[in-house]
Coordinates of C-alpha atoms and ligand atoms in Angstrom, one line a residue:
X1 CA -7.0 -13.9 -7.9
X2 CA -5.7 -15.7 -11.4
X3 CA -6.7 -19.3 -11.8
X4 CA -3.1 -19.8 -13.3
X5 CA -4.5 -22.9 -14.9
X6 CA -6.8 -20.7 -17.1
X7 CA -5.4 -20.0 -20.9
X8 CA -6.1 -16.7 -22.0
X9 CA -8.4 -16.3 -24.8
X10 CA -6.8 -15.4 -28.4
X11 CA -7.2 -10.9 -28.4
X12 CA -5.7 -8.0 -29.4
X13 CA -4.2 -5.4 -27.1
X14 CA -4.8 -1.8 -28.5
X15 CA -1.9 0.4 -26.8
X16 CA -2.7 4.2 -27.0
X17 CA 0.8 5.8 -26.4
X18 CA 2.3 3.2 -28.2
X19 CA 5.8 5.4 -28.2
X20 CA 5.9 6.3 -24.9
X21 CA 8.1 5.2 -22.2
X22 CA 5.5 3.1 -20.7
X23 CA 5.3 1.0 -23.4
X24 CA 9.1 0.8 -24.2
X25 CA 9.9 -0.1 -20.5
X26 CA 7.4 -2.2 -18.8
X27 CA 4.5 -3.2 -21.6
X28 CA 6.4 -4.4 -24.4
X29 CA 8.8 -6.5 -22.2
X30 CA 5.9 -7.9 -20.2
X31 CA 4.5 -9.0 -23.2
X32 CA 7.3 -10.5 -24.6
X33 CA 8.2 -12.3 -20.4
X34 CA 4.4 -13.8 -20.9
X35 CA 5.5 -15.4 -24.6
X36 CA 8.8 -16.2 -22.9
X37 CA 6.6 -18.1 -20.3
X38 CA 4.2 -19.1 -22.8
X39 CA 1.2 -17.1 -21.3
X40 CA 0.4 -15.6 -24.1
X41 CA -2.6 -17.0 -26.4
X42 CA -0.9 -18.3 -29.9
X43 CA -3.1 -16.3 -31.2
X44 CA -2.5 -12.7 -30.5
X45 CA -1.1 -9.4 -31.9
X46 CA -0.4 -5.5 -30.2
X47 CA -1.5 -3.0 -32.6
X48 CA 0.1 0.0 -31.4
X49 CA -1.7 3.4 -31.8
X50 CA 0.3 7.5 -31.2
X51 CA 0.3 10.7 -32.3
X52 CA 3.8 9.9 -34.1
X53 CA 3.2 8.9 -38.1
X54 CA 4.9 5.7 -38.6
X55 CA 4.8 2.6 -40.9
X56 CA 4.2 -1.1 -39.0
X57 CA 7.2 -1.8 -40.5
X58 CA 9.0 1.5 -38.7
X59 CA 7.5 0.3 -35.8
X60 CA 8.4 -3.4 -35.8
X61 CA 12.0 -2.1 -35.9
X62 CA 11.4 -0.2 -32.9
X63 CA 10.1 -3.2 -30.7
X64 CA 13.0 -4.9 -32.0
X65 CA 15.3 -2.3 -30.2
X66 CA 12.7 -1.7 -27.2
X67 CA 13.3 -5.1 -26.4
X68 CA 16.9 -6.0 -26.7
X69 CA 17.1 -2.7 -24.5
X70 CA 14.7 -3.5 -22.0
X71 CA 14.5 -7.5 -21.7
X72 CA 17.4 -8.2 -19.7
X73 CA 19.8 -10.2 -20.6
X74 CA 18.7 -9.5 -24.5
X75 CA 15.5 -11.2 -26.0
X76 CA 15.7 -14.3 -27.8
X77 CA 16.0 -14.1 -31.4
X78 CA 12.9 -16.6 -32.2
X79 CA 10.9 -15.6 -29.9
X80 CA 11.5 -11.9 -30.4
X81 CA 10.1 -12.5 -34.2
X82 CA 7.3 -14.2 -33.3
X83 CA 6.6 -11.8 -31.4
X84 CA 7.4 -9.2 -33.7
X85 CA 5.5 -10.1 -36.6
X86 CA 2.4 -9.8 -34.6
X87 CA 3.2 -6.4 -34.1
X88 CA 1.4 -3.9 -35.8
X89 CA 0.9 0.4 -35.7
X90 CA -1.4 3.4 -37.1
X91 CA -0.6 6.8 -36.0
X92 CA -2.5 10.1 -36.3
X93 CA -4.3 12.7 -33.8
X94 CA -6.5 11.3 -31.3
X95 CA -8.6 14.1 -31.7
X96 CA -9.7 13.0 -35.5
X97 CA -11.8 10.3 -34.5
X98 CA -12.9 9.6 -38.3
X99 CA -9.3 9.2 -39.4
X100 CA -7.5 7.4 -36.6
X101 CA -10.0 5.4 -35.5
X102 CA -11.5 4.1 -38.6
X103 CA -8.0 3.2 -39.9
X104 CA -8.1 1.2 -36.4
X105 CA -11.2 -0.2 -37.2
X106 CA -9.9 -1.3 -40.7
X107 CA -6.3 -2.5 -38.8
X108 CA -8.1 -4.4 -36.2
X109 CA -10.0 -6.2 -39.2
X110 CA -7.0 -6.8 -41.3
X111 CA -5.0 -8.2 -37.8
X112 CA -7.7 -10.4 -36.9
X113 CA -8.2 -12.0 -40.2
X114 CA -4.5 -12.5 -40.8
X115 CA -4.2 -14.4 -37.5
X116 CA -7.4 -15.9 -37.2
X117 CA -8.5 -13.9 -34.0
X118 CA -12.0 -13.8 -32.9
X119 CA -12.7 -10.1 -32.2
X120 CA -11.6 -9.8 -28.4
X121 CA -9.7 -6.7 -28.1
X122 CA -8.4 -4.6 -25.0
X123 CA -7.4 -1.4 -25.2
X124 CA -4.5 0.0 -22.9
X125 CA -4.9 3.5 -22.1
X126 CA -0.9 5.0 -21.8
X127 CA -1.8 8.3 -22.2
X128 CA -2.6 11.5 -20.1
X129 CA -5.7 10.5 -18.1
X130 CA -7.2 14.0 -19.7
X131 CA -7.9 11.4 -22.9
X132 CA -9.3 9.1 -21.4
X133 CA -12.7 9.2 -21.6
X134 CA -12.1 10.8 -25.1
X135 CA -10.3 7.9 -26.4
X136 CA -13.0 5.4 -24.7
X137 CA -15.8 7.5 -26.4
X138 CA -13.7 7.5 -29.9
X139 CA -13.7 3.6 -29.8
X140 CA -16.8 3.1 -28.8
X141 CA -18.7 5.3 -31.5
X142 CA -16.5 3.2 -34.1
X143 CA -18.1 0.4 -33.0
X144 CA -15.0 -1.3 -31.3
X145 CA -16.0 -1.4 -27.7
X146 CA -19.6 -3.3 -27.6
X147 CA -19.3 -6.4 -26.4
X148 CA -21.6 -9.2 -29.3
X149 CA -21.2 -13.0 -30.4
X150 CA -19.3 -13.9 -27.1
X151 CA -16.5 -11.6 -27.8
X152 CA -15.3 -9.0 -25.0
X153 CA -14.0 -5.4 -25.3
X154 CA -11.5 -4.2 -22.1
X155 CA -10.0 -1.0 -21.1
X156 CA -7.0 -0.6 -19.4
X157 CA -6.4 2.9 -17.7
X158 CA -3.0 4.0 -16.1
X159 CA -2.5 6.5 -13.1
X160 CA -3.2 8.8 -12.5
X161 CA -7.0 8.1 -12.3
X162 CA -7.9 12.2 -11.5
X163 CA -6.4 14.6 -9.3
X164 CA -8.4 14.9 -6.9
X165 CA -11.8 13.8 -5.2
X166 CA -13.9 15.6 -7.8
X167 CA -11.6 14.9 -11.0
X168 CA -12.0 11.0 -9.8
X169 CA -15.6 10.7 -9.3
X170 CA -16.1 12.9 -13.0
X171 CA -13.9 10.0 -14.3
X172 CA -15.6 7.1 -13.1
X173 CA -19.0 8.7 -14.2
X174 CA -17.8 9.8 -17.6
X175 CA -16.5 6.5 -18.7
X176 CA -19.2 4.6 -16.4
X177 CA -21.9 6.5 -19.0
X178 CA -19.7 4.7 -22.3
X179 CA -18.7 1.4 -20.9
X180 CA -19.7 -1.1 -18.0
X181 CA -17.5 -1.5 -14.7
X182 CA -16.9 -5.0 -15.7
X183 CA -15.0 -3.5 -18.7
X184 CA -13.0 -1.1 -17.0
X185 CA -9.6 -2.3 -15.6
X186 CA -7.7 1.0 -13.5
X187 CA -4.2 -0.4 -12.9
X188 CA -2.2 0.1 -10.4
X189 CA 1.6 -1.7 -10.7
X190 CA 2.2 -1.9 -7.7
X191 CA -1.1 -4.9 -7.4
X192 CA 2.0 -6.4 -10.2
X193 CA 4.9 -6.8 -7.5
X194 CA 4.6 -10.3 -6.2
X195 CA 5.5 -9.7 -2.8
X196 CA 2.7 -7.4 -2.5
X197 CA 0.0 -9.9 -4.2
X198 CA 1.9 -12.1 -1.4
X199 CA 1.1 -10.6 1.6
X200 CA -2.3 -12.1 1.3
X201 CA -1.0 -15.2 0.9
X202 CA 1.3 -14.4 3.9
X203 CA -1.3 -13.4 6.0
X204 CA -4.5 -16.1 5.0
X205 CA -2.4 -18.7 3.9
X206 CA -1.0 -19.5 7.2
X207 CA -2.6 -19.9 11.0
X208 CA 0.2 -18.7 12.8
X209 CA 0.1 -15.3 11.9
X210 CA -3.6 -14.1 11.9
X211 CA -4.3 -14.3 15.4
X212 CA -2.1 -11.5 16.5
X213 CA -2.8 -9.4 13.2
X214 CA -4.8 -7.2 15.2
X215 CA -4.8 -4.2 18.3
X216 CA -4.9 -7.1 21.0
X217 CA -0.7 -7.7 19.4
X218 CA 0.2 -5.1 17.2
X219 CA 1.4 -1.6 18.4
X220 CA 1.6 0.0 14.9
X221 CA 2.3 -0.6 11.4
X222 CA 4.8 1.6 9.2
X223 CA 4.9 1.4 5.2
X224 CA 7.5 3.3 3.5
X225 CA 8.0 3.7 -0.2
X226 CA 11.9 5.3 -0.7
X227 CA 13.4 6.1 -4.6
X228 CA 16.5 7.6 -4.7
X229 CA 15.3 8.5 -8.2
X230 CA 14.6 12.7 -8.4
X231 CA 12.1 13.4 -11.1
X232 CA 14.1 12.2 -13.6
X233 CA 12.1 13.1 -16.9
X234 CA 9.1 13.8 -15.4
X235 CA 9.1 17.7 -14.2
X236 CA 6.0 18.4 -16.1
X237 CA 3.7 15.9 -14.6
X238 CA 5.1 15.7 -11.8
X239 CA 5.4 19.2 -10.6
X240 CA 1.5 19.9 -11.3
X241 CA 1.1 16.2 -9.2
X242 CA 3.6 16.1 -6.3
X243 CA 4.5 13.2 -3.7
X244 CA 1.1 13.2 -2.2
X245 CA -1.5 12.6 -5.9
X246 CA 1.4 10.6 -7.2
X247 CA 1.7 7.7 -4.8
X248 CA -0.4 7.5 -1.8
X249 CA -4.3 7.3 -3.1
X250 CA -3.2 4.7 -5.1
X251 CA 0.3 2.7 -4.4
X252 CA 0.7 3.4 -0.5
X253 CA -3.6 2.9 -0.1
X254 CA -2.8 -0.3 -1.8
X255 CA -0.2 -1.4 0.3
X256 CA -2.4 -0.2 3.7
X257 CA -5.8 -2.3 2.8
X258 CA -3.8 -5.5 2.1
X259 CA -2.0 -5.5 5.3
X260 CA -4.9 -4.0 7.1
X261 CA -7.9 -6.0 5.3
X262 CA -10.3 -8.7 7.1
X263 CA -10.2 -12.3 4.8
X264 CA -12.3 -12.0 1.7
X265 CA -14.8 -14.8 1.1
X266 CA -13.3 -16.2 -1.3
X267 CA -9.9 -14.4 -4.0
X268 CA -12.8 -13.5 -6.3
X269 CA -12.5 -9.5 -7.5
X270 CA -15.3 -8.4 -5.8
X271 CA -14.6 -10.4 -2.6
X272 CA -11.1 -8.9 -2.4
X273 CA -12.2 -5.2 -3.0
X274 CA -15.0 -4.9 -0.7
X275 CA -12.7 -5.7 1.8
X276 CA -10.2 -3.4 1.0
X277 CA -12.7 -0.8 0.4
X278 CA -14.0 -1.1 3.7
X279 CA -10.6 -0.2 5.2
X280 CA -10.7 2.9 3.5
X281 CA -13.9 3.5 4.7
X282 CA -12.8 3.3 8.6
X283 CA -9.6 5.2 7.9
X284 CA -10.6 8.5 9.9
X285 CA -11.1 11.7 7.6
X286 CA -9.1 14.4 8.9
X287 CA -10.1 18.4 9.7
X288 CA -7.9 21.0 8.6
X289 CA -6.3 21.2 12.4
X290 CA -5.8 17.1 12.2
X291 CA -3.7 18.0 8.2
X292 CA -1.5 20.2 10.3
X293 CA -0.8 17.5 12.8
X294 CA -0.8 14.4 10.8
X295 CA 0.2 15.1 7.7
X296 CA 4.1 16.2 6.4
X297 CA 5.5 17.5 3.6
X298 CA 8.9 18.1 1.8
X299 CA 11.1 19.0 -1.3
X300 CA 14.5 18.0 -1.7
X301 CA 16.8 20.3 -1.8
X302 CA 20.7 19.5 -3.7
X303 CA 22.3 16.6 -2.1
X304 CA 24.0 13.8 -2.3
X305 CA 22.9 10.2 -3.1
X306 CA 24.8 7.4 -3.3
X307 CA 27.9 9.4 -3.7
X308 CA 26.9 11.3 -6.5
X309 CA 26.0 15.0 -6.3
X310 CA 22.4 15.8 -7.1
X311 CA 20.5 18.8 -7.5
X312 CA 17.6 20.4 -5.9
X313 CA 14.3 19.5 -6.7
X314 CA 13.3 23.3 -8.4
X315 CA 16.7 23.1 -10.4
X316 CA 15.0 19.7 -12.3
X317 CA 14.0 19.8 -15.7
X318 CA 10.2 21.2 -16.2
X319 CA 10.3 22.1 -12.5
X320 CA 8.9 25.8 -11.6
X321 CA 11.9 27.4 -10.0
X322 CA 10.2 28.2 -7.0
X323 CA 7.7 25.2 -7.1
X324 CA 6.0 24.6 -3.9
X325 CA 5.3 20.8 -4.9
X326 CA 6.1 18.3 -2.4
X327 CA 8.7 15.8 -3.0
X328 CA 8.1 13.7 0.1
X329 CA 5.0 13.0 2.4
X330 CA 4.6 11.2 5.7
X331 CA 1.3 10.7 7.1
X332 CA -0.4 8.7 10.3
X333 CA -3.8 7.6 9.4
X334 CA -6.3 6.0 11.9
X335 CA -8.5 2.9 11.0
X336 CA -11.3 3.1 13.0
X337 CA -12.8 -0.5 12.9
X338 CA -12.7 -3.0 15.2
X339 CA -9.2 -4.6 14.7
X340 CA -7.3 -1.9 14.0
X341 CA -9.1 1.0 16.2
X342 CA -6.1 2.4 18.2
X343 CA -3.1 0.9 16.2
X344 CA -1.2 4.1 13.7
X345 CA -0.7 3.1 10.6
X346 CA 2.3 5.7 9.5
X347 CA 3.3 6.1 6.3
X348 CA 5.7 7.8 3.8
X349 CA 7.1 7.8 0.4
X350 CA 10.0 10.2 -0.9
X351 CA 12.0 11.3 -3.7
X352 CA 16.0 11.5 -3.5
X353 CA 16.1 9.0 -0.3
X354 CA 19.6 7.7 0.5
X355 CA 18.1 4.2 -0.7
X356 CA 15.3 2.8 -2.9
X357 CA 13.4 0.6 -0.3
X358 CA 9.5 -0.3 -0.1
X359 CA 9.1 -2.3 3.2
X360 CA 6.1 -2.7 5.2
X361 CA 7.1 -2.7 9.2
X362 CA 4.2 -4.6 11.5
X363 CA 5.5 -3.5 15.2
X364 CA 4.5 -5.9 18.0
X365 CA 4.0 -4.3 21.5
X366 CA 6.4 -5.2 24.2
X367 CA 6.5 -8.1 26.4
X368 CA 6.1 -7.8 30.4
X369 CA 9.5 -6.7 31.7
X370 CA 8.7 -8.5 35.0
X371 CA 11.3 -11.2 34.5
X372 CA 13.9 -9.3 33.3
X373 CA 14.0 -6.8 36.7
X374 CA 16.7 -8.4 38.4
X375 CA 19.1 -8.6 35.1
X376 CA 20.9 -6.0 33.4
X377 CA 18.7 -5.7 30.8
X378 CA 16.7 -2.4 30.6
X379 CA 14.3 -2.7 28.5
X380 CA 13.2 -5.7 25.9
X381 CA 12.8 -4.8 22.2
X382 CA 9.9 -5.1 20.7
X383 CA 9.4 -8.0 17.7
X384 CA 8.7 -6.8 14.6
X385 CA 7.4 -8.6 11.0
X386 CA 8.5 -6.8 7.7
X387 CA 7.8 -7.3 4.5
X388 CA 10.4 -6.4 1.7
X389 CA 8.8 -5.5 -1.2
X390 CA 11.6 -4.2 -3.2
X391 CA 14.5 -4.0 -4.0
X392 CA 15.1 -7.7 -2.0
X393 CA 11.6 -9.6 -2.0
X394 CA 11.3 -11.3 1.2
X395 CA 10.4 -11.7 4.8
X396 CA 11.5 -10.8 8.0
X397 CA 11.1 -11.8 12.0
X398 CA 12.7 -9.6 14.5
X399 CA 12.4 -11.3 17.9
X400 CA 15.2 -11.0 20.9
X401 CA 17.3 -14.0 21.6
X402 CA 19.7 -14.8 24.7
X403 CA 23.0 -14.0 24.1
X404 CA 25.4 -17.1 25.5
X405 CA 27.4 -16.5 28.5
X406 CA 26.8 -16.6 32.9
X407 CA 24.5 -13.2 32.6
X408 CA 21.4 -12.7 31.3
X409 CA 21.2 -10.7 28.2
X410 CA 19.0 -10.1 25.1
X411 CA 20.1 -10.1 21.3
X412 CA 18.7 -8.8 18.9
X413 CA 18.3 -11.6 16.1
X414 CA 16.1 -12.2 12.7
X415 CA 14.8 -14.8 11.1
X416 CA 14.9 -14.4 7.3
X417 CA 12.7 -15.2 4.1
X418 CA 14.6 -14.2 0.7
X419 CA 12.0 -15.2 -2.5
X420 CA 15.3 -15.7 -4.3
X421 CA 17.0 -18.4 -2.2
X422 CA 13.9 -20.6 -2.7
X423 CA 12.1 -20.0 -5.6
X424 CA 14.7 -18.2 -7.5
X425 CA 15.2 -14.8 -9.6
X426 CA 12.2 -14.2 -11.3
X427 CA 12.5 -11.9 -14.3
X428 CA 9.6 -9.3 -14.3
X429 CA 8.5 -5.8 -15.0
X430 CA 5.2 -5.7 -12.9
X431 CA 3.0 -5.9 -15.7
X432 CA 2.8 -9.3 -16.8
X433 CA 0.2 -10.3 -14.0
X434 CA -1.7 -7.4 -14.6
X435 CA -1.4 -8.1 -18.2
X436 CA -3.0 -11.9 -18.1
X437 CA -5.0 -11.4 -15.6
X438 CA -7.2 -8.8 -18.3
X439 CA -6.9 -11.3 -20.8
X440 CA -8.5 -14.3 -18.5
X441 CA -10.9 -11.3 -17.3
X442 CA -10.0 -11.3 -13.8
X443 CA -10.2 -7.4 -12.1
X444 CA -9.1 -8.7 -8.4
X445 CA -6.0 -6.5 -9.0
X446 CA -7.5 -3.6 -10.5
X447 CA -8.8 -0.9 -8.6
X448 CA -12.2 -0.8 -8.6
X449 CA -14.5 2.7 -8.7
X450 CA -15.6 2.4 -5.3
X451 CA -12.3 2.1 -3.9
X452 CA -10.4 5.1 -6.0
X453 CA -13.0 7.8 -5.1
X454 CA -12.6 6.6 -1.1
X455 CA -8.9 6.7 -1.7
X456 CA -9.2 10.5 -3.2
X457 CA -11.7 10.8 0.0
X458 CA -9.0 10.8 2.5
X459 CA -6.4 12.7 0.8
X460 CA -8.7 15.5 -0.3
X461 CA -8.6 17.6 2.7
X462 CA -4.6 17.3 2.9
X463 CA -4.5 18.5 -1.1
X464 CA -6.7 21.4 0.5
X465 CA -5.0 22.8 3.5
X466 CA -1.5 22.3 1.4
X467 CA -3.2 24.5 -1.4
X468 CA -4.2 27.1 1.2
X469 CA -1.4 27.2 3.0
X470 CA 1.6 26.8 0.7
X471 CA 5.0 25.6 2.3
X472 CA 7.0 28.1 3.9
X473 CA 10.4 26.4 3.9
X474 CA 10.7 24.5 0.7
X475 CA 13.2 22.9 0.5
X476 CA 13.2 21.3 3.7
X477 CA 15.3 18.1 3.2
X478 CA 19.0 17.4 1.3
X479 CA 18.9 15.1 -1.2
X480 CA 20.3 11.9 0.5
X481 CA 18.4 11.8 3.6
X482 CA 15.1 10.7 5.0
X483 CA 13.1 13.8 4.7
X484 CA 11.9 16.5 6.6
X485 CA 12.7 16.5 10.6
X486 CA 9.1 17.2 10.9
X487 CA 8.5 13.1 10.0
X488 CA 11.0 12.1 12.5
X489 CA 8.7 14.2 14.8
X490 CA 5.6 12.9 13.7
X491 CA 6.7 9.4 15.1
X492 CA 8.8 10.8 18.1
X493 CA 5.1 12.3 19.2
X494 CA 4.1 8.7 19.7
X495 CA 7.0 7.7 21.4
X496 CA 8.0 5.7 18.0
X497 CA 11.2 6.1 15.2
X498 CA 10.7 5.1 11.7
X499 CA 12.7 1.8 11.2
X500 CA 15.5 2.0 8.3
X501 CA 15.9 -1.5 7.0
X502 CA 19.0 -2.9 8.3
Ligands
BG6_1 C1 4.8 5.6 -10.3 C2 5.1 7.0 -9.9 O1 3.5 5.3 -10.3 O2 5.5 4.7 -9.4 C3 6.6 7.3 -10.0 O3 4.4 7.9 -10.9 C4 7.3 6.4 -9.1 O4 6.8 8.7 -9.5 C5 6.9 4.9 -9.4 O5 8.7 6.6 -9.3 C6 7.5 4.0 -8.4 O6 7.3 2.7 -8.8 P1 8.3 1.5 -8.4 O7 7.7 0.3 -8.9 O8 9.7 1.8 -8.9 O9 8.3 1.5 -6.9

């Protein structure tokens, strides 16, 4: 992980997609929260590259809007024109690679004379993954990706990395034949949450909690990921992606091998992936009859969330009107290694929930009821840890307590860690980490080759039984609720209920 005494070294960051919404909503406010925090190198400028012909000055103005829009609270008028003057633009079609890439080469030249930068540039890839070994290739053959005279040359690719097992693995070797691994940065925001990079700290940071991490204590493990967001703006992608390509290989597999990982060696990149690779390794690969079992799948229909009145899932924007794409997915997996070997792991993520909620629910198994027989009591509950990722950021320890009075009884009662009360509201989009941590050259939070084509592994044979046999009775859920009865059931087969958070 980040030495967060290290300064990043003066660079460029080259944003393809520079008018997008990625950049407008979490890049550009990231960059300006690591100025505000002064983690940014003094020297340093964005040149900003799209489709969309625009002047640096045109540009400029933009960021100036991005950011009072997306900063809260406002950006700071100083800061916000440092920043801006370091911002720069060229537009044109990506397929030209004479045009828009040598007027990048000649930008890039002009930048990093103006402000003194030695030649260390990375390039953020916010565009449709279909570019990206295109774009690579383009700046490579103009001579901006080769690494000479100490400087380095990084690329930064957003989701989705393929669509599947094959698209994944023709990724990796397609930019693997233009630039090194050690160059390639596949991000994933969710490594940007801090309560997620926390659960490491959680769980090999402290004795107390390690020793019963394992199938000796724990009697399963449930992660959910809830929006109550619908597709929003997104019907396109989405619809050709679904709930299944669009979170679990890469947010929910994230969220499993941290909570499920043995201690790395040491926080180095390498030391922290081969762990979490491993994981996937032993998670069990499933036949077609296991999909059928293990696996569910649903599409909101209209509802209501929050209140409000929402539509179905095929009446959204760029949605087919009789789309089979799923919408929700709940899946148990099996890790078959030696500390987990027995213990589900269930988990689920949804669109249209009734509440935006990522928690991470370790269940303990139940104590000995032998003392209890002669009470009223009939049964004990079981202790649970879970770890609130968003919206609250925190900690929690279920555990039974006895209620005062002549007869024995049991309450249930928590103990509670909120980041806020003790370290206070931290302002962030995600990013930032993610952000400095390519500048200082550290990959622990990028996904590495290795694990993104064993993360496609295990989904791969649920993509193909859902493609062969397409859902019946879409939609299967109202907006509003926790999915498809079919996940309750998955659970219920177990003997176990999905826990809401409280
Ligand atoms: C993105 C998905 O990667 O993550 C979106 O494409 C999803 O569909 C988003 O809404 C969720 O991120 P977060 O940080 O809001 O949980």
């Amino acid at each position: 992980m980040a030495d967060n005494t290290k300064t990043a070294d003066p660079c460029v960051m080259v944003i393809f997609g520079a008018t997008g919404d990625l950049t407008k909503r979490k890049l550009l406010p990231a960059l300006y929260n690591l100025a505000k925090g002064d983690h940014l190198p003094h020297k340093f400028a964005v040149v900003g590259v799209g489709r969309q012909e625009m002047t640096t000055e045109d540009f400029r103005t933009s960021v100036r809007e991005m950011l009072s829009e997306f900063v809260p609270g406002g950006a700071e008028a100083t800061l916000l024109e440092w920043f801006n003057s370091r911002c720069y633009y060229t537009g044109g079609d990506f397929d030209d690679d004479k045009k828009l890439f040598g007027d990048l080469r000649s930008l890039l030249g002009d930048v990093t004379t103006e402000h003194q930068i030695p030649e260390n540039y990375f390039f953020y890839l916010a565009t449709p993954p279909q570019l990206f070994a295109n774009v690579t290739q383009k700046v490579v053959k103009n001579g901006l990706g080769r690494e000479e005279n100490g400087n380095w040359r990084r690329f930064i690719y957003e989701k989705p990395f393929g669509r599947d097992l094959a698209s994944a693995q023709k990724l990796n070797a397609d930019l693997l034949k233009i630039v090194r691994e050690q160059q390639i940065y596949r991000i994933d925001h969710y490594l940007g949450k801090e309560t997620v990079q926390n659960i490491l700290v959680f769980r090999f940071g402290n004795s107390i909690f390690e020793p019963i991490w394992n199938r000796n204590f724990v009697d399963h493990v449930q992660i959910t990921v809830a929006e109550t967001l619908g597709v929003e703006q997104r019907g396109g992608y989405y619809d050709s992606a679904g709930a299944l390509r669009d979170m679990v290989p890469n947010h929910l597999f994230q969220l499993v091998t941290l909570t499920a990982m043995e201690p790395p060696v040491s926080f180095d990149a390498d030391s922290v992936r081969d762990e979490q690779v491993k994981i996937l390794q032993a998670i069990q690969h499933y036949s077609p009859e296991d999909v059928l079992h293990c696996a569910v799948r649903g599409q909101y229909g209209e509802g209501s969330v929050g209140g409000t009145a929402v539509p179905a899932y095929r009446s959204e924007p760029n949605v087919a009107p009789h789309s089979n794409t799923e919408t929700f997915t709940a899946i148990k997996l099996s890790i078959d290694n030696w500390r987990w070997a027995g213990v589900p792991f269930y988990i689920r993520t949804g669109k249209r929930m009734p509440e935006k909620h990522s928690t991470i629910v370790v269940e303990f198994k139940k104590a000995p009821f032998v003392l209890f027989r002669e009470t009223g009591i009939e049964r004990l509950r079981t202790n649970r840890i879970v770890i609130h990722i968003q919206p609250d950021e925190g900690i929690t320890l279920h555990f039974g307590a006895k209620i005062p009075g002549p007869i024995v009884n049991v309450g249930a009662v928590d103990m509670d860690f909120n980041y806020s009360d003790h370290f206070g509201e931290q302002v962030s989009t995600g990013y930032e980490r993610l952000l400095y941590d390519c500048m200082i050259g550290d990959a622990t939070l990028f996904q590495r080759a290795d694990m993104v084509e064993a993360g496609w592994q295990i989904v791969q044979p649920i993509l193909d039984v859902w493609s062969a046999l397409p859902a019946r009775d879409f939609p299967n859920y109202a907006a509003g609720t926790w999915g498809p009865d079919e996940s309750d059931s998955l659970l219920d087969a177990d003997g176990h209920v999905w826990r809401h958070p409280a």
